[in-house]
mmCIF file of C-alpha atoms in Angstrom:
data_model
loop_
_atom_site.group_PDB
_atom_site.id
_atom_site.type_symbol
_atom_site.label_atom_id
_atom_site.label_comp_id
_atom_site.label_asym_id
_atom_site.label_seq_id
_atom_site.Cartn_x
_atom_site.Cartn_y
_atom_site.Cartn_z
ATOM 1 C CA MET K 189 133.860 92.812 146.599
ATOM 2 C CA LYS K 190 135.545 89.935 145.142
ATOM 3 C CA ALA K 191 133.485 88.698 142.073
ATOM 4 C CA ALA K 192 133.593 86.640 139.310
ATOM 5 C CA ILE K 193 131.890 88.402 136.659
ATOM 6 C CA LEU K 194 130.888 87.490 132.893
ATOM 7 C CA ASN K 195 132.321 90.276 130.978
ATOM 8 C CA GLY K 196 131.950 88.940 127.464
ATOM 9 C CA LEU K 197 131.346 85.004 125.536
ATOM 10 C CA ASN K 198 134.001 83.153 127.028
ATOM 11 C CA ASP K 199 135.144 85.519 129.667
ATOM 12 C CA LEU K 200 134.769 84.526 133.184
ATOM 13 C CA GLU K 201 136.908 87.388 134.803
ATOM 14 C CA TYR K 202 137.691 87.147 139.279
ATOM 15 C CA ALA K 203 138.238 90.818 139.731
ATOM 16 C CA ASP K 204 137.038 93.638 142.318
ATOM 17 C CA ILE K 205 133.571 95.232 141.650
ATOM 18 C CA PRO K 206 131.925 98.232 143.574
ATOM 19 C CA ASP K 207 129.967 96.995 146.626
ATOM 20 C CA PRO K 208 126.031 96.278 145.859
ATOM 21 C CA ASP K 209 123.244 98.651 146.099
ATOM 22 C CA PRO K 210 120.265 97.945 147.796
ATOM 23 C CA VAL K 211 117.422 96.773 145.770
ATOM 24 C CA GLY K 212 114.053 95.912 146.958
ATOM 25 C CA ASP K 213 111.423 96.420 150.025
ATOM 26 C CA ASN K 214 113.046 95.850 153.101
ATOM 27 C CA PRO K 215 116.282 95.119 151.811
ATOM 28 C CA VAL K 216 118.379 93.585 153.608
ATOM 29 C CA LEU K 217 122.870 93.309 153.202
ATOM 30 C CA VAL K 218 123.658 89.413 153.164
ATOM 31 C CA ARG K 219 127.013 88.213 152.752
ATOM 32 C CA VAL K 220 127.294 84.912 150.444
ATOM 33 C CA GLY K 221 127.614 81.295 151.314
ATOM 34 C CA ALA K 222 127.926 79.905 148.763
ATOM 35 C CA VAL K 223 126.329 79.142 145.364
ATOM 36 C CA GLY K 224 125.876 76.430 143.085
ATOM 37 C CA VAL K 225 126.834 76.805 139.202
ATOM 38 C CA CYS K 226 122.962 76.219 136.807
ATOM 39 C CA GLY K 227 123.785 74.741 133.673
ATOM 40 C CA SER K 228 122.578 77.544 132.592
ATOM 41 C CA ASP K 229 125.285 79.465 134.128
ATOM 42 C CA VAL K 230 127.073 77.642 131.933
ATOM 43 C CA LEU K 231 125.366 78.162 128.373
ATOM 44 C CA ARG K 232 125.611 82.348 129.503
ATOM 45 C CA TYR K 233 129.074 81.590 129.442
ATOM 46 C CA GLY K 234 130.109 79.230 126.767
ATOM 47 C CA HIS K 235 126.774 79.750 124.238
ATOM 48 C CA GLY K 236 125.734 83.410 124.554
ATOM 49 C CA LYS K 237 122.926 83.115 126.639
ATOM 50 C CA ALA K 238 123.853 86.014 129.219
ATOM 51 C CA TYR K 239 121.035 88.923 128.628
ATOM 52 C CA ARG K 240 123.819 91.287 128.748
ATOM 53 C CA TYR K 241 127.498 92.693 129.915
ATOM 54 C CA PRO K 242 129.256 92.569 132.153
ATOM 55 C CA LEU K 243 127.162 89.982 134.176
ATOM 56 C CA VAL K 244 127.517 88.583 138.101
ATOM 57 C CA LEU K 245 126.482 84.932 137.413
ATOM 58 C CA GLY K 246 124.881 82.482 140.302
ATOM 59 C CA HIS K 247 120.916 82.565 141.327
ATOM 60 C CA GLU K 248 121.672 79.111 143.466
ATOM 61 C CA PHE K 249 122.684 80.462 146.174
ATOM 62 C CA SER K 250 122.754 80.844 150.512
ATOM 63 C CA ALA K 251 123.508 83.720 152.594
ATOM 64 C CA ILE K 252 124.286 84.716 156.037
ATOM 65 C CA VAL K 253 122.738 88.885 157.214
ATOM 66 C CA GLU K 254 124.585 91.202 157.714
ATOM 67 C CA GLU K 255 122.245 94.128 158.076
ATOM 68 C CA ALA K 256 118.628 93.873 158.035
ATOM 69 C CA PRO K 257 117.833 97.777 158.935
ATOM 70 C CA HIS K 258 114.095 96.679 158.062
ATOM 71 C CA SER K 259 113.456 93.796 158.915
ATOM 72 C CA PRO K 260 113.549 93.208 162.852
ATOM 73 C CA GLY K 261 112.718 89.784 162.246
ATOM 74 C CA LEU K 262 116.208 88.630 161.209
ATOM 75 C CA THR K 263 119.280 88.788 162.790
ATOM 76 C CA PRO K 264 123.046 89.235 161.583
ATOM 77 C CA GLY K 265 124.343 85.471 161.821
ATOM 78 C CA ASP K 266 121.120 84.686 160.343
ATOM 79 C CA ARG K 267 121.604 81.518 157.844
ATOM 80 C CA ALA K 268 119.474 82.260 154.801
ATOM 81 C CA ALA K 269 118.672 80.144 151.397
ATOM 82 C CA VAL K 270 117.504 83.200 148.862
ATOM 83 C CA PHE K 271 114.869 82.935 146.539
ATOM 84 C CA PRO K 272 116.193 84.693 142.865
ATOM 85 C CA LEU K 273 113.546 86.044 141.134
ATOM 86 C CA LEU K 274 112.607 89.788 141.724
ATOM 87 C CA HIS K 275 108.626 90.152 140.815
ATOM 88 C CA ARG K 276 106.543 93.056 139.615
ATOM 89 C CA HIS K 277 104.076 94.409 142.701
ATOM 90 C CA ASP K 278 102.373 95.317 140.169
ATOM 91 C CA ASP K 279 101.534 91.790 137.844
ATOM 92 C CA PRO K 280 98.018 90.664 138.677
ATOM 93 C CA MET K 281 99.772 86.928 139.044
ATOM 94 C CA SER K 282 101.734 88.374 142.162
ATOM 95 C CA GLU K 283 98.561 89.032 143.591
ATOM 96 C CA ILE K 284 97.995 85.064 143.718
ATOM 97 C CA GLY K 285 101.703 84.136 144.483
ATOM 98 C CA GLU K 286 102.336 83.245 141.093
ATOM 99 C CA TYR K 287 105.627 85.280 141.061
ATOM 100 C CA ALA K 288 107.417 83.094 138.889
ATOM 101 C CA LEU K 289 104.299 83.167 135.695
ATOM 102 C CA GLY K 290 104.167 87.513 135.438
ATOM 103 C CA THR K 291 106.292 89.730 132.840
ATOM 104 C CA GLY K 292 108.435 91.376 133.529
ATOM 105 C CA TYR K 293 110.325 90.545 136.461
ATOM 106 C CA ASP K 294 113.698 91.007 137.357
ATOM 107 C CA TYR K 295 116.442 87.479 138.416
ATOM 108 C CA PHE K 296 120.033 87.674 140.240
ATOM 109 C CA GLY K 297 122.164 86.079 138.458
ATOM 110 C CA SER K 298 120.666 86.818 134.748
ATOM 111 C CA ARG K 299 118.895 90.086 134.161
ATOM 112 C CA ARG K 300 120.937 91.563 137.241
ATOM 113 C CA HIS K 301 123.901 90.954 139.400
ATOM 114 C CA GLY K 302 123.896 87.440 140.748
ATOM 115 C CA ALA K 303 125.793 85.803 143.999
ATOM 116 C CA MET K 304 129.570 84.875 142.140
ATOM 117 C CA SER K 305 130.402 87.494 144.947
ATOM 118 C CA GLU K 306 131.202 88.623 148.385
ATOM 119 C CA ARG K 307 127.361 90.713 149.763
ATOM 120 C CA MET K 308 124.736 91.466 147.708
ATOM 121 C CA TRP K 309 122.004 93.349 148.847
ATOM 122 C CA VAL K 310 118.053 91.237 148.706
ATOM 123 C CA PRO K 311 114.463 92.053 149.387
ATOM 124 C CA GLU K 312 112.957 90.844 152.794
ATOM 125 C CA ARG K 313 110.681 88.709 151.367
ATOM 126 C CA SER K 314 113.583 86.673 148.945
ATOM 127 C CA ILE K 315 115.261 85.115 152.077
ATOM 128 C CA PHE K 316 114.330 81.551 153.662
ATOM 129 C CA ARG K 317 115.801 81.394 157.321
ATOM 130 C CA VAL K 318 117.531 77.623 157.625
ATOM 131 C CA PRO K 319 118.831 75.629 160.943
ATOM 132 C CA ASN K 320 121.853 77.248 161.222
ATOM 133 C CA ASP K 321 123.322 73.883 161.695
ATOM 134 C CA MET K 322 122.652 73.718 157.996
ATOM 135 C CA PRO K 323 125.228 73.839 156.170
ATOM 136 C CA LEU K 324 125.604 76.569 153.668
ATOM 137 C CA THR K 325 126.617 74.409 150.860
ATOM 138 C CA HIS K 326 123.352 72.493 151.558
ATOM 139 C CA ALA K 327 121.796 75.892 151.823
ATOM 140 C CA ALA K 328 122.417 76.314 148.590
ATOM 141 C CA MET K 329 120.569 73.120 146.924
ATOM 142 C CA VAL K 330 117.167 74.834 148.184
ATOM 143 C CA GLU K 331 116.915 76.831 144.652
ATOM 144 C CA PRO K 332 117.133 73.264 142.359
ATOM 145 C CA ALA K 333 115.620 70.888 144.853
ATOM 146 C CA GLY K 334 112.770 74.404 144.975
ATOM 147 C CA VAL K 335 112.168 73.746 140.514
ATOM 148 C CA ALA K 336 112.339 69.436 141.319
ATOM 149 C CA LEU K 337 109.084 70.018 143.658
ATOM 150 C CA HIS K 338 107.876 72.818 141.540
ATOM 151 C CA ALA K 339 107.581 70.464 138.778
ATOM 152 C CA MET K 340 106.206 66.701 141.113
ATOM 153 C CA LEU K 341 103.290 69.215 142.771
ATOM 154 C CA LYS K 342 102.180 69.230 139.122
ATOM 155 C CA VAL K 343 101.049 65.127 139.206
ATOM 156 C CA GLN K 344 98.617 63.501 140.846
ATOM 157 C CA ILE K 345 100.452 60.649 141.885
ATOM 158 C CA PRO K 346 98.101 57.037 142.143
ATOM 159 C CA THR K 347 97.903 54.625 144.668
ATOM 160 C CA HIS K 348 100.513 52.217 144.159
ATOM 161 C CA ALA K 349 102.449 54.463 141.120
ATOM 162 C CA THR K 350 105.970 53.925 139.515
ATOM 163 C CA ALA K 351 107.740 55.936 137.768
ATOM 164 C CA LEU K 352 110.496 57.544 135.465
ATOM 165 C CA VAL K 353 112.687 60.186 135.232
ATOM 166 C CA ILE K 354 115.059 60.434 132.431
ATOM 167 C CA GLY K 355 117.762 62.246 134.028
ATOM 168 C CA ALA K 356 120.490 61.688 136.990
ATOM 169 C CA GLY K 357 122.158 65.188 137.192
ATOM 170 C CA PRO K 358 121.062 66.888 140.437
ATOM 171 C CA ILE K 359 117.642 67.814 138.997
ATOM 172 C CA GLY K 360 116.861 64.364 138.110
ATOM 173 C CA ALA K 361 117.912 63.405 141.221
ATOM 174 C CA LEU K 362 115.785 65.034 143.163
ATOM 175 C CA ALA K 363 112.779 64.579 140.888
ATOM 176 C CA ALA K 364 113.386 61.170 142.096
ATOM 177 C CA GLN K 365 113.352 61.980 145.987
ATOM 178 C CA TRP K 366 110.953 64.228 145.905
ATOM 179 C CA LEU K 367 108.351 61.373 143.811
ATOM 180 C CA ARG K 368 109.616 58.815 146.160
ATOM 181 C CA ILE K 369 108.960 61.369 149.267
ATOM 182 C CA LEU K 370 105.238 62.092 148.174
ATOM 183 C CA GLY K 371 104.402 58.918 147.901
ATOM 184 C CA CYS K 372 105.333 56.920 144.862
ATOM 185 C CA SER K 373 105.991 52.831 145.493
ATOM 186 C CA ARG K 374 109.182 52.448 142.622
ATOM 187 C CA VAL K 375 111.219 55.382 140.859
ATOM 188 C CA LEU K 376 113.122 54.274 137.793
ATOM 189 C CA VAL K 377 116.283 56.644 137.004
ATOM 190 C CA ALA K 378 117.285 55.938 133.437
ATOM 191 C CA ASP K 379 120.975 57.542 132.704
ATOM 192 C CA ILE K 380 123.477 57.201 130.327
ATOM 193 C CA ASP K 381 125.972 58.455 132.689
ATOM 194 C CA ASP K 382 127.918 55.382 134.598
ATOM 195 C CA ARG K 383 128.815 57.389 137.339
ATOM 196 C CA LYS K 384 125.559 59.019 137.741
ATOM 197 C CA LEU K 385 123.846 55.716 137.865
ATOM 198 C CA GLU K 386 126.147 54.865 140.979
ATOM 199 C CA ILE K 387 124.857 57.755 142.895
ATOM 200 C CA MET K 388 121.500 56.935 142.593
ATOM 201 C CA THR K 389 121.720 52.991 143.145
ATOM 202 C CA GLY K 390 123.754 54.533 146.452
ATOM 203 C CA LEU K 391 119.816 56.375 147.143
ATOM 204 C CA GLY K 392 117.938 53.457 146.659
ATOM 205 C CA PHE K 393 116.980 53.856 142.837
ATOM 206 C CA GLU K 394 116.141 51.235 140.727
ATOM 207 C CA THR K 395 118.696 52.822 137.869
ATOM 208 C CA LEU K 396 118.116 52.017 133.949
ATOM 209 C CA ASP K 397 121.072 52.317 131.369
ATOM 210 C CA ALA K 398 120.627 54.254 128.819
ATOM 211 C CA LYS K 399 122.185 52.829 126.452
ATOM 212 C CA ALA K 400 121.669 49.798 126.526
ATOM 213 C CA GLY K 401 118.499 50.203 124.934
ATOM 214 C CA ASP K 402 116.273 52.969 124.655
ATOM 215 C CA THR K 403 114.847 54.068 127.603
ATOM 216 C CA ALA K 404 110.913 54.142 127.253
ATOM 217 C CA GLU K 405 111.099 49.774 125.871
ATOM 218 C CA LEU K 406 113.971 49.183 129.063
ATOM 219 C CA ALA K 407 110.985 50.693 131.477
ATOM 220 C CA LYS K 408 108.066 49.086 130.077
ATOM 221 C CA THR K 409 110.276 46.073 130.387
ATOM 222 C CA ALA K 410 110.982 46.576 133.600
ATOM 223 C CA THR K 411 107.552 46.872 134.505
ATOM 224 C CA GLY K 412 105.967 44.149 133.431
ATOM 225 C CA GLY K 413 105.416 45.956 129.511
ATOM 226 C CA TRP K 414 102.698 48.389 131.636
ATOM 227 C CA GLY K 415 105.067 51.720 131.437
ATOM 228 C CA PRO K 416 105.418 54.372 134.148
ATOM 229 C CA GLN K 417 102.497 56.227 135.013
ATOM 230 C CA ILE K 418 104.138 59.127 135.692
ATOM 231 C CA ALA K 419 107.853 60.191 133.062
ATOM 232 C CA VAL K 420 109.758 62.479 134.099
ATOM 233 C CA GLU K 421 112.238 64.147 131.440
ATOM 234 C CA ALA K 422 115.699 66.033 133.166
ATOM 235 C CA THR K 423 117.420 66.114 130.799
ATOM 236 C CA GLY K 424 116.965 68.562 128.148
ATOM 237 C CA ASN K 425 117.521 66.260 125.114
ATOM 238 C CA PRO K 426 114.340 65.996 123.094
ATOM 239 C CA ASN K 427 114.563 62.262 121.946
ATOM 240 C CA ALA K 428 114.371 61.791 125.776
ATOM 241 C CA LEU K 429 110.534 63.808 125.887
ATOM 242 C CA VAL K 430 109.981 61.754 123.429
ATOM 243 C CA GLN K 431 110.640 58.218 125.393
ATOM 244 C CA ALA K 432 108.941 59.480 128.203
ATOM 245 C CA ILE K 433 105.798 60.417 125.584
ATOM 246 C CA ASP K 434 106.562 57.086 124.282
ATOM 247 C CA ALA K 435 107.671 55.117 128.175
ATOM 248 C CA ALA K 436 104.155 56.741 129.537
ATOM 249 C CA SER K 437 101.054 54.008 130.269
ATOM 250 C CA VAL K 438 97.747 54.686 129.632
ATOM 251 C CA GLN K 439 96.063 57.868 131.457
ATOM 252 C CA GLY K 440 99.951 58.671 132.380
ATOM 253 C CA GLN K 441 101.262 61.873 133.267
ATOM 254 C CA VAL K 442 104.855 63.474 131.476
ATOM 255 C CA VAL K 443 106.793 66.134 132.638
ATOM 256 C CA LEU K 444 109.222 68.458 130.858
ATOM 257 C CA LEU K 445 111.275 69.422 133.209
ATOM 258 C CA GLY K 446 114.245 69.570 131.054
ATOM 259 C CA ASP K 447 114.509 72.768 129.215
ATOM 260 C CA LEU K 448 114.619 71.506 125.791
ATOM 261 C CA SER K 449 118.095 71.941 123.468
ATOM 262 C CA GLY K 450 116.384 71.848 120.807
ATOM 263 C CA ASP K 451 113.567 71.303 118.612
ATOM 264 C CA LEU K 452 111.358 68.851 119.449
ATOM 265 C CA HIS K 453 109.229 66.365 116.389
ATOM 266 C CA LEU K 454 106.605 64.122 117.178
ATOM 267 C CA ALA K 455 105.815 61.656 114.173
ATOM 268 C CA LYS K 456 101.312 61.610 113.703
ATOM 269 C CA ALA K 457 101.948 57.818 115.108
ATOM 270 C CA ALA K 458 103.388 59.024 118.277
ATOM 271 C CA VAL K 459 100.764 61.685 118.545
ATOM 272 C CA SER K 460 98.155 59.486 117.987
ATOM 273 C CA SER K 461 99.498 57.196 120.460
ATOM 274 C CA LEU K 462 99.841 60.247 123.559
ATOM 275 C CA LEU K 463 96.049 60.523 122.480
ATOM 276 C CA ARG K 464 94.680 57.300 122.356
ATOM 277 C CA ARG K 465 96.015 56.749 125.733
ATOM 278 C CA GLU K 466 94.983 60.238 127.566
ATOM 279 C CA LEU K 467 98.354 61.011 128.620
ATOM 280 C CA ARG K 468 98.977 64.462 130.559
ATOM 281 C CA LEU K 469 101.769 66.328 129.462
ATOM 282 C CA TYR K 470 102.793 69.494 132.209
ATOM 283 C CA GLY K 471 104.953 71.863 131.692
ATOM 284 C CA THR K 472 106.619 73.643 134.650
ATOM 285 C CA TRP K 473 108.743 76.566 135.597
ATOM 286 C CA ASN K 474 110.668 78.093 139.177
ATOM 287 C CA ALA K 475 109.147 77.192 141.900
ATOM 288 C CA LYS K 476 106.579 78.818 144.052
ATOM 289 C CA VAL K 477 108.066 80.772 147.665
ATOM 290 C CA ALA K 478 103.810 81.748 148.600
ATOM 291 C CA PRO K 479 102.190 81.763 150.960
ATOM 292 C CA LYS K 480 105.814 82.458 153.319
ATOM 293 C CA GLY K 481 105.768 79.522 155.637
ATOM 294 C CA ARG K 482 103.902 77.321 153.751
ATOM 295 C CA SER K 483 105.407 77.604 150.208
ATOM 296 C CA GLU K 484 107.398 74.902 148.246
ATOM 297 C CA TRP K 485 110.472 76.481 149.270
ATOM 298 C CA ASP K 486 109.459 76.138 153.449
ATOM 299 C CA MET K 487 109.024 72.144 152.632
ATOM 300 C CA VAL K 488 112.009 71.539 151.275
ATOM 301 C CA ILE K 489 113.948 73.620 153.920
ATOM 302 C CA ALA K 490 112.082 71.056 156.000
ATOM 303 C CA HIS K 491 113.184 67.972 154.184
ATOM 304 C CA LEU K 492 116.293 68.493 153.193
ATOM 305 C CA GLY K 493 118.498 66.316 155.524
ATOM 306 C CA ARG K 494 115.865 64.340 156.896
ATOM 307 C CA ASP K 495 114.788 62.324 153.182
ATOM 308 C CA LEU K 496 115.891 64.372 150.731
ATOM 309 C CA HIS K 497 119.814 64.500 150.413
ATOM 310 C CA VAL K 498 122.077 66.656 148.587
ATOM 311 C CA ASP K 499 125.459 66.092 149.194
ATOM 312 C CA GLU K 500 126.023 63.147 147.073
ATOM 313 C CA LEU K 501 124.838 65.109 144.777
ATOM 314 C CA ILE K 502 127.430 67.578 144.877
ATOM 315 C CA SER K 503 130.643 66.472 142.745
ATOM 316 C CA HIS K 504 132.515 69.992 143.348
ATOM 317 C CA VAL K 505 132.785 72.851 146.311
ATOM 318 C CA LEU K 506 135.875 75.117 145.035
ATOM 319 C CA PRO K 507 136.413 78.911 146.131
ATOM 320 C CA LEU K 508 134.986 81.407 143.643
ATOM 321 C CA GLU K 509 138.707 82.569 142.149
ATOM 322 C CA ALA K 510 138.431 79.106 140.749
ATOM 323 C CA ALA K 511 135.309 80.496 138.939
ATOM 324 C CA PRO K 512 137.347 81.266 135.549
ATOM 325 C CA ALA K 513 138.878 77.981 135.201
ATOM 326 C CA THR K 514 136.604 76.017 136.339
ATOM 327 C CA PHE K 515 133.776 77.442 133.302
ATOM 328 C CA ARG K 516 135.880 76.938 131.246
ATOM 329 C CA LYS K 517 136.779 73.509 131.871
ATOM 330 C CA LEU K 518 133.049 72.503 132.579
ATOM 331 C CA THR K 519 132.097 74.009 128.854
ATOM 332 C CA ASP K 520 134.327 71.739 127.308
ATOM 333 C CA ARG K 521 133.712 68.838 129.266
ATOM 334 C CA ALA K 522 137.149 68.383 130.359
ATOM 335 C CA ILE K 523 135.759 67.315 133.672
ATOM 336 C CA TRP K 524 133.339 65.156 134.969
ATOM 337 C CA TYR K 525 130.811 66.461 137.071
ATOM 338 C CA ASN K 526 127.910 66.476 138.552
ATOM 339 C CA LYS K 527 126.860 69.883 141.181
ATOM 340 C CA VAL K 528 129.122 72.250 141.400
ATOM 341 C CA LEU K 529 129.287 74.374 144.530
ATOM 342 C CA PHE K 530 131.303 77.815 145.389
ATOM 343 C CA ALA K 531 132.165 78.005 148.723
ATOM 344 C CA VAL K 532 132.781 81.815 149.362
ATOM 345 C CA SER K 533 132.238 82.761 152.608
ATOM 346 C CA ASP K 534 134.744 81.852 155.854
ATOM 347 C CA GLU K 535 131.966 80.167 157.671
ATOM 348 C CA ALA K 536 131.265 78.168 153.885
ATOM 349 C CA GLN K 537 135.691 77.876 153.168
ATOM 350 C CA ALA K 538 135.733 76.131 156.802
ATOM 351 C CA GLU K 539 132.898 74.093 156.361
ATOM 352 C CA VAL K 540 134.465 72.291 153.690
ATOM 353 C CA ARG K 541 138.101 71.327 155.723
ATOM 354 C CA THR K 542 136.225 70.312 158.562
ATOM 355 C CA GLN K 543 134.580 67.507 155.950
#
């Protein structure tokens, strides 16, 4: 079968690889529908962050069931989003459904071959069915939308709350939408990218041009000097986290959603202010997919296409054979992009042609 396989630093090849082997309990053979490019994929490709070589990238993906020999509830042709983390059953955190907080887990597209390929075997538990009329590109957005939801569920949303999201990339845009869905009266979104701010304006958000001044000061001005009750860092820039902390109101909540690209230094005065304002700082990682049927991923699927919008965030949908050239452009920042997806299956490619 064909796959985009990472052979080494900056060395991605579209080539034939052996068919996959079954993995996990009640393995299900799927055809990959569409697969998204995460920032971590770009780091693995161009910055030496891969666990091993060779490696098929891709952990944000949709799929079409091909064979489900041990799963009578699944039918060939069913559409699904696939949770990429493979937890250890004997880990204590697995007993309470916190798979992502366990140790020794496996991961599609990171620690084992992922979804930038034509077919995969995945455990039945990892499959989350989506409506058959949901575009496969949208279903591939369940994973990042679940990451954003998991983070936003950590905060307590006060009455008539104002929130600030720093970073209007896909994760920040999804976090902003979840804050609105979950009850924030007002959500401000800050970025330095005019095109991303334009997308957020189109989605009905107030935007702050971070090129115009310090984001914390802009947010305080926009809130009459109070600052937002919730501040979310969604860029991975250490300075943005400092700004989120500075912006937050008294007894505010700060969410670290971006994976910081460097070390963070907090001045003594900033730490003192954090203490005296009694801020709460939340770390967050991945999403919770248990109990099945009532999980965060189930919530994402229920809201997709209703009040959670992903189509506006997708800047590119390309064939998988374009992956080597595309990753070079992403790493070199040779093109503007927001969310890049590869349409792998015939069905996903047909959907793109009819749009």
